PDB file of N, CA and C in Angstrom:
ATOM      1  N   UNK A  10     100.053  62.558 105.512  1.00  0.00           N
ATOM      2  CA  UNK A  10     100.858  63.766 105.559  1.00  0.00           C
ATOM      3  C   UNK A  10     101.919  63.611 106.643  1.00  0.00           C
ATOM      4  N   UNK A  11     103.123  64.555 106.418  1.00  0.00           N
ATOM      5  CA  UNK A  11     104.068  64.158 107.184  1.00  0.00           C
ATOM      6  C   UNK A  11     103.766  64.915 108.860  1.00  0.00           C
ATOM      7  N   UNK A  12     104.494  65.152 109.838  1.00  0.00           N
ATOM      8  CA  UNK A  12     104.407  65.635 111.071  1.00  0.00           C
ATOM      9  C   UNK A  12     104.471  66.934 110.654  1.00  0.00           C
ATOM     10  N   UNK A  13     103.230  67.727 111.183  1.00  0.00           N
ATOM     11  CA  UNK A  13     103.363  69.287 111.343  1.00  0.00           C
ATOM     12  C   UNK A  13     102.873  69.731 110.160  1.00  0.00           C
ATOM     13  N   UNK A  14     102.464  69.111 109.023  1.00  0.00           N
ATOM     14  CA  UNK A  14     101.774  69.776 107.936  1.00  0.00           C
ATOM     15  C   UNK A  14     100.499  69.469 107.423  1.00  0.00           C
ATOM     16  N   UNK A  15     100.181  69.838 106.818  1.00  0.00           N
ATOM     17  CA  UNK A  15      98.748  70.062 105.939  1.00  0.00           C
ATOM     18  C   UNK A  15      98.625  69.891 104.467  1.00  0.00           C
ATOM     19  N   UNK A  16      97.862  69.335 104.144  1.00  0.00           N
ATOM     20  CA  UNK A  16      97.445  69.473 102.506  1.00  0.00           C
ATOM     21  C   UNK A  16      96.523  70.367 102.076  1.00  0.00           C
ATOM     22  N   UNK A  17      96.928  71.420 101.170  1.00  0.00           N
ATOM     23  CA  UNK A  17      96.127  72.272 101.073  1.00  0.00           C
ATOM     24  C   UNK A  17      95.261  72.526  99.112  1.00  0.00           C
ATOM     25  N   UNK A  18      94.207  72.705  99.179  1.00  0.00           N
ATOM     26  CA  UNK A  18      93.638  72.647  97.951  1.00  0.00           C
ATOM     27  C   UNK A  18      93.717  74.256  97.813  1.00  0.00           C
ATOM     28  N   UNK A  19      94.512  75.025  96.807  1.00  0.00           N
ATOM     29  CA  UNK A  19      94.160  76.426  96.818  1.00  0.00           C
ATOM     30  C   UNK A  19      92.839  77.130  96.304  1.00  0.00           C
ATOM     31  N   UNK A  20      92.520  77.915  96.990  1.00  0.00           N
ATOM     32  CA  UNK A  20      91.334  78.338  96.167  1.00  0.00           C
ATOM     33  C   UNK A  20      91.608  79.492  95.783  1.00  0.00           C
ATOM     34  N   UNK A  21      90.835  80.347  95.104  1.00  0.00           N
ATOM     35  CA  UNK A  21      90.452  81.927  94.425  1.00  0.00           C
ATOM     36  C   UNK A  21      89.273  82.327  94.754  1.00  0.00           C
ATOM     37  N   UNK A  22      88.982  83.852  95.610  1.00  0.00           N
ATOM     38  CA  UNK A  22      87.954  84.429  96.131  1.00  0.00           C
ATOM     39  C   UNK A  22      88.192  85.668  94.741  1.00  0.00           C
ATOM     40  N   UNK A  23      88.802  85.633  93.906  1.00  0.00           N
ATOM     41  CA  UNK A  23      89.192  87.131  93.305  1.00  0.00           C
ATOM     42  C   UNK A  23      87.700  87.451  92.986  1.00  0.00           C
ATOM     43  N   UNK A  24      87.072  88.502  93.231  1.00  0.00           N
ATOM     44  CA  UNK A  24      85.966  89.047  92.549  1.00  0.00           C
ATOM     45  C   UNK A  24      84.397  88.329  93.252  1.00  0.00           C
ATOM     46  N   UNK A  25      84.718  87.809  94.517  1.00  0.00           N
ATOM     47  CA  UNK A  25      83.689  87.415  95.457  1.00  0.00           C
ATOM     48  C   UNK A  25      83.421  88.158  96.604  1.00  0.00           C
ATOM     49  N   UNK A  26      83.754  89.737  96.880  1.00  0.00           N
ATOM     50  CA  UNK A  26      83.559  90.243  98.155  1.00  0.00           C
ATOM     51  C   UNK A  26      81.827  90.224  97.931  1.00  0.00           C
ATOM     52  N   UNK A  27      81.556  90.444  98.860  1.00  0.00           N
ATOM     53  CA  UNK A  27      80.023  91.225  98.767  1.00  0.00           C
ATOM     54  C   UNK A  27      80.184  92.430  99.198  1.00  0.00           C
ATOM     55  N   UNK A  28      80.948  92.969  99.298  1.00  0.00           N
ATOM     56  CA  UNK A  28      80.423  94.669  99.422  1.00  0.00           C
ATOM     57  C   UNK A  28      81.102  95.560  98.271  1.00  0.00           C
ATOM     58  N   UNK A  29      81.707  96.582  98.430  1.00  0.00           N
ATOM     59  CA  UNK A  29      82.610  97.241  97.215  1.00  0.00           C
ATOM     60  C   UNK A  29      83.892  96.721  97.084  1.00  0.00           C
ATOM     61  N   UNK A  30      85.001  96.260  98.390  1.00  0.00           N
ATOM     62  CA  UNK A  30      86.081  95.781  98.275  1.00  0.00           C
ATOM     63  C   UNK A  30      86.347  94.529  97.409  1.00  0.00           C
ATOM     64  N   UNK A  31      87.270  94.911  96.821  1.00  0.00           N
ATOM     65  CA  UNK A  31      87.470  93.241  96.191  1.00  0.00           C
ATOM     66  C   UNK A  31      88.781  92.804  96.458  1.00  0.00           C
ATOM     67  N   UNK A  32      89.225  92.013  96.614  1.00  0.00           N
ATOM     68  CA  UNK A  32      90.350  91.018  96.712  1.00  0.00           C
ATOM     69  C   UNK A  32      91.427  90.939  95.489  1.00  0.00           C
ATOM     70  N   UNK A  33      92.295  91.729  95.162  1.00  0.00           N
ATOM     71  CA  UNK A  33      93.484  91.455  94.896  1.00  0.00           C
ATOM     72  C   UNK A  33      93.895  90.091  94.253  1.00  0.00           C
ATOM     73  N   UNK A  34      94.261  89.699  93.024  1.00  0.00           N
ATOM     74  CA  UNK A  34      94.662  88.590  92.870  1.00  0.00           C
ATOM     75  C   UNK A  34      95.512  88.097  94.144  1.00  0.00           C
ATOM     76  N   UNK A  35      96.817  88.795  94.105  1.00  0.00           N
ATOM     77  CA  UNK A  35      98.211  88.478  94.849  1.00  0.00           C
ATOM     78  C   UNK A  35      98.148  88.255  96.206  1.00  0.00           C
ATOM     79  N   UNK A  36      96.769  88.634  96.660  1.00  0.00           N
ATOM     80  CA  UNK A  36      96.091  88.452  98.297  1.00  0.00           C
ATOM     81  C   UNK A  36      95.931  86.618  98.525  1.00  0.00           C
ATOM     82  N   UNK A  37      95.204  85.964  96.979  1.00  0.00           N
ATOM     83  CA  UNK A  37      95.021  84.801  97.266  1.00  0.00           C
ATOM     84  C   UNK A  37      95.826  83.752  96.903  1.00  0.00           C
ATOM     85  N   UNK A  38      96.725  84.117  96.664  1.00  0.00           N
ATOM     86  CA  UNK A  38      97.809  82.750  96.644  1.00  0.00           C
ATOM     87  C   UNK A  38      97.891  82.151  97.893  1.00  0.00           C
ATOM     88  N   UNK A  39      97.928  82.833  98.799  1.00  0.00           N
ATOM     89  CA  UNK A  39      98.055  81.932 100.097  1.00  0.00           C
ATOM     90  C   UNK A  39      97.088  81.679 101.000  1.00  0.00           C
ATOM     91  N   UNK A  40      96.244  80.906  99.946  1.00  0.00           N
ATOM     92  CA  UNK A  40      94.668  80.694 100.926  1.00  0.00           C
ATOM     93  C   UNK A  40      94.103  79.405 100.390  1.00  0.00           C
ATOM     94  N   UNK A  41      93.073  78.714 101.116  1.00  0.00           N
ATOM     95  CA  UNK A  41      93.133  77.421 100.540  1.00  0.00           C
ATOM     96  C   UNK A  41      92.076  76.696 101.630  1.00  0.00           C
ATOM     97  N   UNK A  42      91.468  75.389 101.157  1.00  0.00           N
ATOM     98  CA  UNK A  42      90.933  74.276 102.250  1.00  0.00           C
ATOM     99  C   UNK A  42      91.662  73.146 102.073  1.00  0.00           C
ATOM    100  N   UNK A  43      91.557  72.396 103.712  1.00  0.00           N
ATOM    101  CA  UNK A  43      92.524  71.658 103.788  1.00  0.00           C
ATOM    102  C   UNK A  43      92.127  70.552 104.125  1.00  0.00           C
ATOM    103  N   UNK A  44      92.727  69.290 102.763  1.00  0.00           N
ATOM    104  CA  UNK A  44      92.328  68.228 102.264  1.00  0.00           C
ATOM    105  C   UNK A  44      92.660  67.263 103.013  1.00  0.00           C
ATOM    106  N   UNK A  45      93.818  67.276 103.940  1.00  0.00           N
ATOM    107  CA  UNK A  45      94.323  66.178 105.195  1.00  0.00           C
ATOM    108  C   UNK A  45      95.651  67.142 105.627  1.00  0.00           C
ATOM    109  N   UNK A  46      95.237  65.970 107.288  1.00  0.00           N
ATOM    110  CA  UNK A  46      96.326  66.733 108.067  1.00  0.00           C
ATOM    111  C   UNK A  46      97.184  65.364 108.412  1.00  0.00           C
ATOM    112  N   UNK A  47      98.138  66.369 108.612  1.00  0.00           N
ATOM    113  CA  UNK A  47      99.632  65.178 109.111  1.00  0.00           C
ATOM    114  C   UNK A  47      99.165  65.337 110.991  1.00  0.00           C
ATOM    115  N   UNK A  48      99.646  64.074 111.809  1.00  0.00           N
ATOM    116  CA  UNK A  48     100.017  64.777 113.224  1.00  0.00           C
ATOM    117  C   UNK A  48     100.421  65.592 113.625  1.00  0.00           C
ATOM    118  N   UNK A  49     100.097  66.059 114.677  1.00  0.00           N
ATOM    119  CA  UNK A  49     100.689  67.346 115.145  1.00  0.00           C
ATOM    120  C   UNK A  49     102.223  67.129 115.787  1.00  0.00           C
ATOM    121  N   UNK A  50     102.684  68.567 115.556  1.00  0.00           N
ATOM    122  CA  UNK A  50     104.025  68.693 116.372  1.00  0.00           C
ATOM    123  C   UNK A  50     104.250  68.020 117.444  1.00  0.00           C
ATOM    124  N   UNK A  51     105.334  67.869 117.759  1.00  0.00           N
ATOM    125  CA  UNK A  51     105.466  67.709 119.304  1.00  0.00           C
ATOM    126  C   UNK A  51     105.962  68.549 120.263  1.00  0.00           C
ATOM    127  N   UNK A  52     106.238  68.832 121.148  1.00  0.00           N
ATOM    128  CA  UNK A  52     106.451  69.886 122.023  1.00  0.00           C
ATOM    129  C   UNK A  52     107.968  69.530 122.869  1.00  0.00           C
ATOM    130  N   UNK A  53     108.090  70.292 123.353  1.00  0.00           N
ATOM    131  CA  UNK A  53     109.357  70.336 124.012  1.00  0.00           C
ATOM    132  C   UNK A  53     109.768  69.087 125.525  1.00  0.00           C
ATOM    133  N   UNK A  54     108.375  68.777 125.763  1.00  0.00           N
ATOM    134  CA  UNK A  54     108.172  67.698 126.874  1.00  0.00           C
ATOM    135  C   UNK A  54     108.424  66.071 126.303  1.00  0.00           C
ATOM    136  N   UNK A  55     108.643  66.470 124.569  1.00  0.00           N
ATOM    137  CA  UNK A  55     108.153  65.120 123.936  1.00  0.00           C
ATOM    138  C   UNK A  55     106.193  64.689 123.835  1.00  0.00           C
ATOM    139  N   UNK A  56     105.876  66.009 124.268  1.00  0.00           N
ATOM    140  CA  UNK A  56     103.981  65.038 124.058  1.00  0.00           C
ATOM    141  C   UNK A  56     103.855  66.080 122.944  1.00  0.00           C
ATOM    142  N   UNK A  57     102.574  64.717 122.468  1.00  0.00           N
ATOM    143  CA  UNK A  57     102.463  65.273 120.788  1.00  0.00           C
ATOM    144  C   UNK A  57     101.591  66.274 121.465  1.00  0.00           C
ATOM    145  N   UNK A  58     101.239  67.253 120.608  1.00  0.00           N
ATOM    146  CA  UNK A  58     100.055  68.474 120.409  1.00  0.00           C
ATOM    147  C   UNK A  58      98.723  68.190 119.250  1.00  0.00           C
ATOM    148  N   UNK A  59      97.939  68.553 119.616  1.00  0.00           N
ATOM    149  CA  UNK A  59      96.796  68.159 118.433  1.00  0.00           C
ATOM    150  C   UNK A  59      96.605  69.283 117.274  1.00  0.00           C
ATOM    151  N   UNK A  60      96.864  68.663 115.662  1.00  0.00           N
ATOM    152  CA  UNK A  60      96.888  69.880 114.938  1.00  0.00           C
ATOM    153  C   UNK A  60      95.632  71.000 115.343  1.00  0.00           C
ATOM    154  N   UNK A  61      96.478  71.897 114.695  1.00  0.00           N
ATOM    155  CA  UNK A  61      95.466  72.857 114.767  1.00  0.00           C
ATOM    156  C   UNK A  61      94.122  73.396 114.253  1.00  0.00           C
ATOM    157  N   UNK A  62      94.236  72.639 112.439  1.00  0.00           N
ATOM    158  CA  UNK A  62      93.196  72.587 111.539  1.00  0.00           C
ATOM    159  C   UNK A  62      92.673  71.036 111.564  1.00  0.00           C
ATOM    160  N   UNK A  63      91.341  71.491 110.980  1.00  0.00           N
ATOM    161  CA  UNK A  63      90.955  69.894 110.058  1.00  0.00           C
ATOM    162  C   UNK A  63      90.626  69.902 109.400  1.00  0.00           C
ATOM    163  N   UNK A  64      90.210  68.578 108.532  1.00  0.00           N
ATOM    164  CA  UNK A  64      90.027  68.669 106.876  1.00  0.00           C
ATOM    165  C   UNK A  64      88.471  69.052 107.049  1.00  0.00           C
ATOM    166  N   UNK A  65      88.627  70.251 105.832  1.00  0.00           N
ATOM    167  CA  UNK A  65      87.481  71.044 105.535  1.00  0.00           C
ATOM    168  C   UNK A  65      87.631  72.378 106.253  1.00  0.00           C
ATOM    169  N   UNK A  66      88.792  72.941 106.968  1.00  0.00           N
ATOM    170  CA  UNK A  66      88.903  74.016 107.135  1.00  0.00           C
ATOM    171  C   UNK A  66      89.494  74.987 106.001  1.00  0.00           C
ATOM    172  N   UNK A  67      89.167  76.369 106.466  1.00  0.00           N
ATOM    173  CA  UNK A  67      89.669  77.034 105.359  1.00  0.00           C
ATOM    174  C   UNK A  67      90.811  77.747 105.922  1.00  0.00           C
ATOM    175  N   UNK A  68      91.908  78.105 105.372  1.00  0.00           N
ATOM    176  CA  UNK A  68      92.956  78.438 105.838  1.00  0.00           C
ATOM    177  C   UNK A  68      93.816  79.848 105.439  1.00  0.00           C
ATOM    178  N   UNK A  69      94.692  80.678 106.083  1.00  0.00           N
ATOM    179  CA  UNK A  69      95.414  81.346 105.202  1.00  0.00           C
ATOM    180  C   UNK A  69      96.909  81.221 105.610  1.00  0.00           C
ATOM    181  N   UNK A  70      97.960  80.973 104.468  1.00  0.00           N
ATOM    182  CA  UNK A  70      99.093  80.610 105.222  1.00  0.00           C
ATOM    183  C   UNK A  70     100.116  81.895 104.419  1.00  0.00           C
ATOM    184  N   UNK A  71     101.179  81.858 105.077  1.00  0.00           N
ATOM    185  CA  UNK A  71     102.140  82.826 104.316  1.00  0.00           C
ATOM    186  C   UNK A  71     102.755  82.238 103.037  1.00  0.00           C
ATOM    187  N   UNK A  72     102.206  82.445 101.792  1.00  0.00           N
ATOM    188  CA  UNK A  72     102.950  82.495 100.579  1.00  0.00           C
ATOM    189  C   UNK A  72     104.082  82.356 100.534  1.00  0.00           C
ATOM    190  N   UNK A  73     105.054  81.044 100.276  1.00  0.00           N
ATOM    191  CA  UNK A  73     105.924  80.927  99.615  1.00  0.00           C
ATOM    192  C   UNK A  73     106.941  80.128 100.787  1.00  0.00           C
ATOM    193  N   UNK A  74     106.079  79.062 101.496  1.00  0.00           N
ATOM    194  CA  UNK A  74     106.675  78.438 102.798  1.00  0.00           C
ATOM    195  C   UNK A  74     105.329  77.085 102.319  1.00  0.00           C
ATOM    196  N   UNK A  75     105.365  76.809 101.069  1.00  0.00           N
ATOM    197  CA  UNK A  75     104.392  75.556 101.012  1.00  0.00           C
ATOM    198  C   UNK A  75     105.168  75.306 100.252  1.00  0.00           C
ATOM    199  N   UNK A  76     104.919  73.820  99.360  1.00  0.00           N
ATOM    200  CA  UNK A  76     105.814  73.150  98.728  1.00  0.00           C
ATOM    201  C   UNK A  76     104.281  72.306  97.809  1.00  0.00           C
ATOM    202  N   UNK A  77     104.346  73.011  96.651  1.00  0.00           N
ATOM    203  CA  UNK A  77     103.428  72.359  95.255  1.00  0.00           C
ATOM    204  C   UNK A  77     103.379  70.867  95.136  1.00  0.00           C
ATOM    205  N   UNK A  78     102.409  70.624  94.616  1.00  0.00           N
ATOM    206  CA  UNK A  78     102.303  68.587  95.109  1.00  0.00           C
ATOM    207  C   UNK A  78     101.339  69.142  93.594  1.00  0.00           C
ATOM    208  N   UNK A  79     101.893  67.895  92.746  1.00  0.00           N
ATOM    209  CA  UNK A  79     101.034  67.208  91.611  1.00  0.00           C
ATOM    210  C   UNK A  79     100.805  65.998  91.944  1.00  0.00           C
ATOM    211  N   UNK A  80      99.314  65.451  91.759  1.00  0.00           N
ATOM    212  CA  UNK A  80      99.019  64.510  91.896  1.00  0.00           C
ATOM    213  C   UNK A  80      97.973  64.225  90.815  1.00  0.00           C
ATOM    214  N   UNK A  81      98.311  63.560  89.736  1.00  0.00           N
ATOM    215  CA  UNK A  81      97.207  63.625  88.618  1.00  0.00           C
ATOM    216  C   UNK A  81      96.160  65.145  88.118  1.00  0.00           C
ATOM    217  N   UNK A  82      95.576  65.083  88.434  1.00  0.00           N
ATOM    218  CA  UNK A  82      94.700  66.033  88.280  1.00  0.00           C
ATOM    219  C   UNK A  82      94.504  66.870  89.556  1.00  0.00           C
ATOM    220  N   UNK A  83      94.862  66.444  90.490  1.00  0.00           N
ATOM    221  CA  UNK A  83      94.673  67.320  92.152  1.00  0.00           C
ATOM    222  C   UNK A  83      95.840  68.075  91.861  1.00  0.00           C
ATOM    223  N   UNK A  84      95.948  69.601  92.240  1.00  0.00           N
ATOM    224  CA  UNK A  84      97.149  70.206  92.936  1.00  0.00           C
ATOM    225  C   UNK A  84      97.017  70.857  94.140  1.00  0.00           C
ATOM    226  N   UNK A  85      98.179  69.864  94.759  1.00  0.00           N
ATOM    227  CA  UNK A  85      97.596  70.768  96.376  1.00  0.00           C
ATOM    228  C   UNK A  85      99.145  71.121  96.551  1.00  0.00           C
ATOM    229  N   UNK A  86      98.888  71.588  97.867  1.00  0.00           N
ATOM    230  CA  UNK A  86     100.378  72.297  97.984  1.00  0.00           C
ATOM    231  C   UNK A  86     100.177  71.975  99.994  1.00  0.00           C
ATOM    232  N   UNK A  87     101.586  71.191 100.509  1.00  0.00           N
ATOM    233  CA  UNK A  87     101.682  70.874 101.279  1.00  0.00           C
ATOM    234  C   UNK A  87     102.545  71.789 102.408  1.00  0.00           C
ATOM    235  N   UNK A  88     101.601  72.410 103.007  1.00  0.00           N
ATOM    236  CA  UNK A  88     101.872  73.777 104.441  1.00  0.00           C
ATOM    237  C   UNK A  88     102.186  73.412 105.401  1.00  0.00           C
ATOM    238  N   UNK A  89     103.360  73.558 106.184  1.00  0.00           N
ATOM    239  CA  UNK A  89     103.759  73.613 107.628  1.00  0.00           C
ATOM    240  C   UNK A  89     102.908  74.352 108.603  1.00  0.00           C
ATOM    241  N   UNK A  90     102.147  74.080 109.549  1.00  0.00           N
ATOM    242  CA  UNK A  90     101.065  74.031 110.346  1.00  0.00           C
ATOM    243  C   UNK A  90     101.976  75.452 110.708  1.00  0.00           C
ATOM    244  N   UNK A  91     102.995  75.162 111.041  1.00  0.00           N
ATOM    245  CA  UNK A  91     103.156  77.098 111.724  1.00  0.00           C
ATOM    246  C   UNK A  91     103.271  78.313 110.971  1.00  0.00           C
ATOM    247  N   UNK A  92     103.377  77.866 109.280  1.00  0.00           N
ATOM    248  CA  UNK A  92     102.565  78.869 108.524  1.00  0.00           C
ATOM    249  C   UNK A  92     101.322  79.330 108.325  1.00  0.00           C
ATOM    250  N   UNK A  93     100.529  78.743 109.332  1.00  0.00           N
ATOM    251  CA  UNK A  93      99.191  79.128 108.989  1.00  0.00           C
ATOM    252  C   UNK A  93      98.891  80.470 110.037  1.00  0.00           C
ATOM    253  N   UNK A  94      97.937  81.258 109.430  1.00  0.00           N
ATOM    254  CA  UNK A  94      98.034  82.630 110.246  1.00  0.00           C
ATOM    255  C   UNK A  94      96.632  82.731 110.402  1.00  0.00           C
ATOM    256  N   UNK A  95      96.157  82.020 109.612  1.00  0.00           N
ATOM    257  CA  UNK A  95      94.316  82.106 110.114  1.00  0.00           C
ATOM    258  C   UNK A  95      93.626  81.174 109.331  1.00  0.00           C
ATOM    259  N   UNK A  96      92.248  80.746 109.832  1.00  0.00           N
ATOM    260  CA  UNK A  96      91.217  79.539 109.514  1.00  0.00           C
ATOM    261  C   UNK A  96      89.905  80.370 109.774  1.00  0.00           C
ATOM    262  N   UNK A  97      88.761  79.674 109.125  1.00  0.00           N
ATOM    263  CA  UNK A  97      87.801  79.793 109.524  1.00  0.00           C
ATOM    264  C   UNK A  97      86.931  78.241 109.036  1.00  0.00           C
ATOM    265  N   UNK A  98      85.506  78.254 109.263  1.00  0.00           N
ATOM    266  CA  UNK A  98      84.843  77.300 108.693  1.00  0.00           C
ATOM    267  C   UNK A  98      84.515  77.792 107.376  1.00  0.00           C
ATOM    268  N   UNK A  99      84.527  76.804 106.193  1.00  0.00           N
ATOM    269  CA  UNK A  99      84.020  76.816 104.975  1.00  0.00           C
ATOM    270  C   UNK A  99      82.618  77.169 104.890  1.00  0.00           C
ATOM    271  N   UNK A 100      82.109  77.956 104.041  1.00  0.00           N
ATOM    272  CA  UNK A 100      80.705  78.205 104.032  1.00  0.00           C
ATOM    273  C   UNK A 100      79.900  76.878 103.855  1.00  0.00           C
ATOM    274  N   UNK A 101      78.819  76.502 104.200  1.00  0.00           N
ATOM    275  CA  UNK A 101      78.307  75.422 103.615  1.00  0.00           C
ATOM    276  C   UNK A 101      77.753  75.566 101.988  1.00  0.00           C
ATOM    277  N   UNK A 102      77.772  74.569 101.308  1.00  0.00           N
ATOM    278  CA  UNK A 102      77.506  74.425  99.726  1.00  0.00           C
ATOM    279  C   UNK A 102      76.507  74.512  99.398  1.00  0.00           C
TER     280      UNK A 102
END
């Protein structure tokens, strides 16, 4: 991956809350785990920074600041690390 971005696998929670709320299709377009990371930015001193995610995090980035990647049968969509607005850990399987 290039400097400052992410590969992201999108996912769909539509119809997975556990309580009464449910999730909105249009909520999950911009959510996803992330399949590889590029290096991190660099900073204004010239020293690199360490990304912020890693692969197997789950992510949420702002919709419509990623850029769609076909790759055979994979579609991921490749995110600029300062679109991301929140992570957590993936549930385990």
């Amino acid at each position: 991956m290039p400097t400052g971005k992410a590969a992201v696998e999108k996912t769909s929670t539509v119809g997975e809350a556990a309580g009464p709320i449910r999730t909105p299709a249009a909520a999950d377009r911009g959510q996803g785990r992330v399949v590889a990371v590029g290096p991190g930015n660099v900073d204004s001193k010239g020293e690199a920074m360490p990304p912020p995610v890693a692969v197997g995090d789950m992510v949420r980035f702002r919709y419509g600041d990623e850029v769609d990647l076909d790759l055979g049968d994979d579609r991921l969509s490749a995110v600029r690390m300062s679109s991301l607005m929140a992570k957590w850990k993936a549930p385990a399987a």
